[in-house]
GROMACS .gro file of C-alpha atoms in nm:
model
  248
    1MET     CA    1  -1.716  -0.375   1.278
    2ILE     CA    2  -1.385  -0.562   1.276
    3SER     CA    3  -1.204  -0.621   1.607
    4VAL     CA    4  -0.865  -0.773   1.680
    5ALA     CA    5  -0.792  -1.035   1.944
    6VAL     CA    6  -0.454  -1.154   2.070
    7VAL     CA    7  -0.450  -1.487   2.253
    8ASP     CA    8  -0.195  -1.549   2.528
    9ALA     CA    9   0.071  -1.312   2.395
   10GLU     CA   10   0.405  -1.359   2.568
   11THR     CA   11   0.566  -1.028   2.475
   12PRO     CA   12   0.406  -0.694   2.568
   13GLY     CA   13   0.592  -0.532   2.279
   14ASN     CA   14   0.398  -0.739   2.026
   15VAL     CA   15   0.070  -0.625   2.179
   16GLY     CA   16   0.187  -0.266   2.141
   17THR     CA   17   0.292  -0.326   1.782
   18ILE     CA   18  -0.047  -0.474   1.697
   19ALA     CA   19  -0.223  -0.177   1.861
   20ARG     CA   20  -0.015   0.057   1.646
   21SER     CA   21  -0.103  -0.137   1.330
   22MET     CA   22  -0.469  -0.116   1.427
   23LYS     CA   23  -0.434   0.262   1.452
   24ASN     CA   24  -0.264   0.270   1.110
   25PHE     CA   25  -0.545   0.080   0.943
   26GLY     CA   26  -0.855   0.214   1.110
   27LEU     CA   27  -0.941  -0.045   1.376
   28SER     CA   28  -1.013   0.043   1.736
   29GLU     CA   29  -1.129  -0.254   1.946
   30LEU     CA   30  -0.847  -0.468   2.086
   31LEU     CA   31  -0.942  -0.783   2.279
   32LEU     CA   32  -0.685  -0.968   2.490
   33VAL     CA   33  -0.710  -1.330   2.603
   34ASP     CA   34  -0.472  -1.411   2.892
   35PRO     CA   35  -0.249  -1.110   2.818
   36PRO     CA   36   0.087  -1.026   2.975
   37GLU     CA   37   0.104  -0.727   3.206
   38LEU     CA   38   0.087  -0.408   3.004
   39ASP     CA   39   0.280  -0.154   3.207
   40PRO     CA   40   0.212   0.206   3.092
   41ASP     CA   41   0.585   0.265   3.129
   42GLY     CA   42   0.682  -0.060   2.955
   43GLU     CA   43   0.746  -0.177   2.600
   44ALA     CA   44   0.380  -0.230   2.504
   45TYR     CA   45   0.311   0.141   2.536
   46GLY     CA   46   0.654   0.222   2.397
   47PHE     CA   47   0.581   0.027   2.076
   48ALA     CA   48   0.223   0.147   2.038
   49GLY     CA   49   0.289   0.494   1.897
   50GLN     CA   50  -0.027   0.705   1.909
   51ALA     CA   51  -0.228   0.391   1.990
   52ARG     CA   52  -0.100   0.434   2.346
   53GLU     CA   53  -0.354   0.713   2.381
   54ASP     CA   54  -0.670   0.516   2.300
   55ILE     CA   55  -0.650   0.161   2.162
   56LEU     CA   56  -0.409   0.016   2.418
   57PRO     CA   57  -0.559   0.169   2.736
   58ASN     CA   58  -0.908   0.076   2.615
   59ALA     CA   59  -0.817  -0.286   2.534
   60ARG     CA   60  -1.052  -0.536   2.700
   61GLU     CA   61  -0.950  -0.863   2.858
   62VAL     CA   62  -1.191  -1.140   2.753
   63THR     CA   63  -1.206  -1.517   2.738
   64PHE     CA   64  -1.166  -1.730   2.429
   65ASP     CA   65  -1.527  -1.839   2.478
   66HIS     CA   66  -1.632  -1.475   2.454
   67LEU     CA   67  -1.473  -1.447   2.109
   68VAL     CA   68  -1.644  -1.761   1.983
   69GLU     CA   69  -1.985  -1.665   2.122
   70ASN     CA   70  -1.995  -1.300   2.015
   71TYR     CA   71  -1.806  -1.266   1.687
   72HIS     CA   72  -1.763  -1.409   1.343
   73THR     CA   73  -1.405  -1.521   1.397
   74VAL     CA   74  -1.103  -1.543   1.169
   75ALA     CA   75  -0.804  -1.743   1.290
   76CYS     CA   76  -0.464  -1.628   1.167
   77THR     CA   77  -0.202  -1.900   1.150
   78ALA     CA   78   0.115  -1.988   0.961
   79THR     CA   79   0.056  -2.365   0.949
   80THR     CA   80  -0.267  -2.452   0.770
   81ASN     CA   81  -0.255  -2.835   0.780
   82GLU     CA   82  -0.392  -2.835   0.428
   83ASP     CA   83  -0.399  -3.191   0.302
   84ALA     CA   84  -0.667  -3.443   0.221
   85SER     CA   85  -0.639  -3.634   0.547
   86ASN     CA   86  -0.593  -3.359   0.804
   87HIS     CA   87  -0.748  -3.019   0.773
   88VAL     CA   88  -0.873  -2.746   1.004
   89ARG     CA   89  -1.107  -2.499   0.837
   90TYR     CA   90  -0.953  -2.591   0.503
   91PRO     CA   91  -0.881  -2.407   0.282
   92ALA     CA   92  -0.708  -2.105   0.434
   93LYS     CA   93  -0.764  -1.765   0.279
   94THR     CA   94  -0.484  -1.521   0.212
   95PRO     CA   95  -0.520  -1.176   0.372
   96ALA     CA   96  -0.617  -1.026   0.034
   97GLU     CA   97  -0.888  -1.289  -0.014
   98LEU     CA   98  -1.007  -1.234   0.342
   99SER     CA   99  -1.091  -0.872   0.267
  100ASP     CA  100  -1.329  -0.978  -0.009
  101SER     CA  101  -1.499  -1.249   0.195
  102LEU     CA  102  -1.552  -1.032   0.504
  103ALA     CA  103  -1.717  -0.761   0.297
  104GLY     CA  104  -2.028  -0.982   0.289
  105VAL     CA  105  -2.034  -1.063   0.661
  106GLU     CA  106  -2.301  -0.864   0.844
  107SER     CA  107  -2.214  -0.957   1.203
  108ASN     CA  108  -1.925  -0.820   1.407
  109THR     CA  109  -1.598  -0.987   1.310
  110CYS     CA  110  -1.288  -1.059   1.514
  111VAL     CA  111  -0.947  -1.138   1.365
  112VAL     CA  112  -0.768  -1.366   1.611
  113PHE     CA  113  -0.390  -1.393   1.648
  114GLY     CA  114  -0.221  -1.659   1.860
  115ARG     CA  115   0.094  -1.705   2.061
  116GLU     CA  116   0.438  -1.603   1.939
  117ARG     CA  117   0.589  -1.952   1.946
  118VAL     CA  118   0.301  -2.192   1.876
  119GLY     CA  119   0.017  -1.977   1.746
  120LEU     CA  120  -0.334  -2.107   1.803
  121THR     CA  121  -0.385  -2.469   1.903
  122ASN     CA  122  -0.575  -2.711   1.681
  123ASP     CA  123  -0.858  -2.714   1.934
  124GLU     CA  124  -0.879  -2.336   1.918
  125LEU     CA  125  -0.865  -2.333   1.540
  126ALA     CA  126  -1.149  -2.583   1.526
  127ARG     CA  127  -1.376  -2.342   1.718
  128LEU     CA  128  -1.318  -2.044   1.488
  129ASP     CA  129  -1.511  -1.972   1.169
  130GLU     CA  130  -1.244  -1.898   0.908
  131LEU     CA  131  -0.874  -1.948   0.860
  132CYS     CA  132  -0.628  -1.692   0.723
  133SER     CA  133  -0.264  -1.761   0.642
  134ILE     CA  134   0.002  -1.535   0.493
  135PRO     CA  135   0.178  -1.698   0.194
  136ALA     CA  136   0.549  -1.720   0.275
  137ASN     CA  137   0.862  -1.925   0.211
  138ALA     CA  138   0.769  -2.290   0.272
  139ASP     CA  139   1.104  -2.344   0.447
  140TYR     CA  140   1.028  -2.069   0.701
  141PRO     CA  141   0.665  -1.947   0.692
  142VAL     CA  142   0.646  -1.829   1.055
  143LEU     CA  143   0.634  -1.451   1.093
  144ASN     CA  144   0.679  -1.241   1.404
  145LEU     CA  145   0.337  -1.186   1.564
  146GLY     CA  146   0.345  -0.808   1.517
  147GLN     CA  147   0.456  -0.843   1.154
  148ALA     CA  148   0.183  -1.092   1.074
  149ALA     CA  149  -0.085  -0.872   1.225
  150THR     CA  150   0.039  -0.570   1.031
  151ILE     CA  151   0.018  -0.759   0.700
  152VAL     CA  152  -0.334  -0.888   0.767
  153LEU     CA  153  -0.468  -0.553   0.888
  154TYR     CA  154  -0.313  -0.375   0.590
  155GLU     CA  155  -0.505  -0.603   0.354
  156LEU     CA  156  -0.827  -0.528   0.542
  157ARG     CA  157  -0.788  -0.152   0.501
  158GLU     CA  158  -1.056  -0.127   0.232
  159LEU     CA  159  -1.306  -0.237   0.496
  160THR     CA  160  -1.168  -0.032   0.783
  161VAL     CA  161  -1.020   0.291   0.642
  162GLU     CA  162  -1.265   0.549   0.508
  163ARG     CA  163  -0.998   0.786   0.381
  164ASP     CA  164  -0.622   0.747   0.359
  165GLN     CA  165  -0.351   1.012   0.333
  166HIS     CA  166  -0.314   0.977  -0.044
  167PRO     CA  167  -0.493   1.231  -0.262
  168GLU     CA  168  -0.775   1.080  -0.465
  169GLU     CA  169  -0.587   1.172  -0.781
  170LEU     CA  170  -0.214   1.144  -0.727
  171HIS     CA  171  -0.115   1.244  -1.080
  172ALA     CA  172  -0.365   1.464  -1.259
  173ARG     CA  173  -0.301   1.460  -1.634
  174ALA     CA  174  -0.195   1.788  -1.789
  175ASP     CA  175  -0.463   1.968  -1.989
  176GLU     CA  176  -0.457   1.934  -2.368
  177ARG     CA  177  -0.350   2.293  -2.425
  178ALA     CA  178  -0.032   2.238  -2.221
  179ILE     CA  179   0.041   1.908  -2.396
  180GLU     CA  180  -0.004   2.059  -2.740
  181GLY     CA  181   0.226   2.342  -2.638
  182LEU     CA  182   0.493   2.085  -2.557
  183HIS     CA  183   0.448   1.912  -2.893
  184GLY     CA  184   0.486   2.247  -3.066
  185GLU     CA  185   0.808   2.317  -2.877
  186PHE     CA  186   0.938   1.968  -2.959
  187GLU     CA  187   0.869   2.030  -3.328
  188ARG     CA  188   1.069   2.356  -3.318
  189PHE     CA  189   1.349   2.180  -3.131
  190LEU     CA  190   1.371   1.908  -3.397
  191ALA     CA  191   1.404   2.166  -3.669
  192ALA     CA  192   1.666   2.369  -3.480
  193SER     CA  193   1.870   2.061  -3.387
  194GLY     CA  194   1.921   1.962  -3.749
  195HIS     CA  195   1.718   1.643  -3.731
  196PRO     CA  196   1.668   1.526  -4.093
  197GLU     CA  197   1.365   1.704  -4.231
  198GLU     CA  198   1.221   1.392  -4.391
  199LYS     CA  199   1.233   1.211  -4.056
  200GLN     CA  200   1.076   1.485  -3.848
  201PRO     CA  201   0.707   1.387  -3.901
  202LYS     CA  202   0.776   1.027  -3.796
  203THR     CA  203   0.975   1.142  -3.493
  204ARG     CA  204   0.697   1.378  -3.389
  205ARG     CA  205   0.442   1.094  -3.412
  206LEU     CA  206   0.670   0.867  -3.208
  207PHE     CA  207   0.709   1.134  -2.939
  208ARG     CA  208   0.333   1.192  -2.929
  209ARG     CA  209   0.259   0.820  -2.883
  210VAL     CA  210   0.519   0.775  -2.608
  211PHE     CA  211   0.412   1.090  -2.428
  212GLY     CA  212   0.046   0.996  -2.459
  213ARG     CA  213   0.106   0.662  -2.286
  214ALA     CA  214   0.288   0.838  -2.004
  215GLN     CA  215  -0.019   1.039  -1.893
  216PRO     CA  216   0.202   1.338  -1.799
  217THR     CA  217   0.122   1.581  -1.521
  218GLY     CA  218   0.117   1.956  -1.573
  219ARG     CA  219   0.450   1.996  -1.400
  220GLU     CA  220   0.615   1.726  -1.611
  221THR     CA  221   0.481   1.884  -1.927
  222ARG     CA  222   0.604   2.232  -1.831
  223THR     CA  223   0.946   2.098  -1.736
  224LEU     CA  224   0.998   1.915  -2.066
  225ARG     CA  225   0.873   2.211  -2.263
  226GLY     CA  226   1.126   2.429  -2.082
  227VAL     CA  227   1.409   2.183  -2.156
  228PHE     CA  228   1.332   2.176  -2.530
  229ARG     CA  229   1.291   2.555  -2.542
  230LYS     CA  230   1.625   2.623  -2.373
  231ALA     CA  231   1.801   2.368  -2.593
  232ARG     CA  232   1.649   2.521  -2.907
  233GLN     CA  233   1.740   2.873  -2.798
  234ARG     CA  234   2.097   2.770  -2.725
  235ILE     CA  235   2.126   2.608  -3.069
  236GLU     CA  236   1.979   2.914  -3.239
  237ARG     CA  237   2.206   3.148  -3.042
  238ALA     CA  238   2.514   2.943  -3.133
  239GLU     CA  239   2.415   2.947  -3.501
  240SER     CA  240   2.357   3.322  -3.486
  241GLU     CA  241   2.695   3.385  -3.323
  242SER     CA  242   2.864   3.159  -3.576
  243ALA     CA  243   2.701   3.350  -3.863
  244GLU     CA  244   2.813   3.685  -3.720
  245ARG     CA  245   3.172   3.563  -3.692
  246GLY     CA  246   3.155   3.443  -4.052
  247GLU     CA  247   3.046   3.787  -4.175
  248LYS     CA  248   3.336   3.954  -3.997
   0.00000   0.00000   0.00000
């Protein structure tokens, strides 16, 4: 189980934002160390979305010692102090790397976020097990607390979300019968459009290769087949009308 802890947050709205992100990405236990007052009519609940119904009211106030003693902890910080002479839990993992490393952790884990202005202190960082930092512009790497939490929790979704809102197969490839029907219609279109006869085989092969790489859906295949059919019919109708006028 992965929990989220916020240490000494100054702004109730950030706590609400983090609760909402937890709801988005399948986490439920929110732990608060020295939290601000979370008024049910205030901005924390206003920013929490549907998390106001469960995650936020069920948040537990704990001590920093409780986090250290009961969880495998991950400190989230912007400044990593990564150099040969001064390092705290060096090296820091990115959120994407963190997902892979936590997959092998069998104990309960807590991702710990610090204060808006100064984050976690060096003494606090030294007591936690791992360090996570979001790669950002070196000139301004500090993110808003709620934004940082959202990025980290998003990257952990493979560990926390059993099923998302996306269908397992977003774009099912059209069946071969439908695809061959399109190629047949394209061949008739080439002939009707006056494409040079000696170039038609090469053009058909080119179209087949391009279309094959595209992995078209059934709808895309039907739409293109309809476009070529209507274009061919219009060409044939115009030629027929022209021939009739010539006879008269």
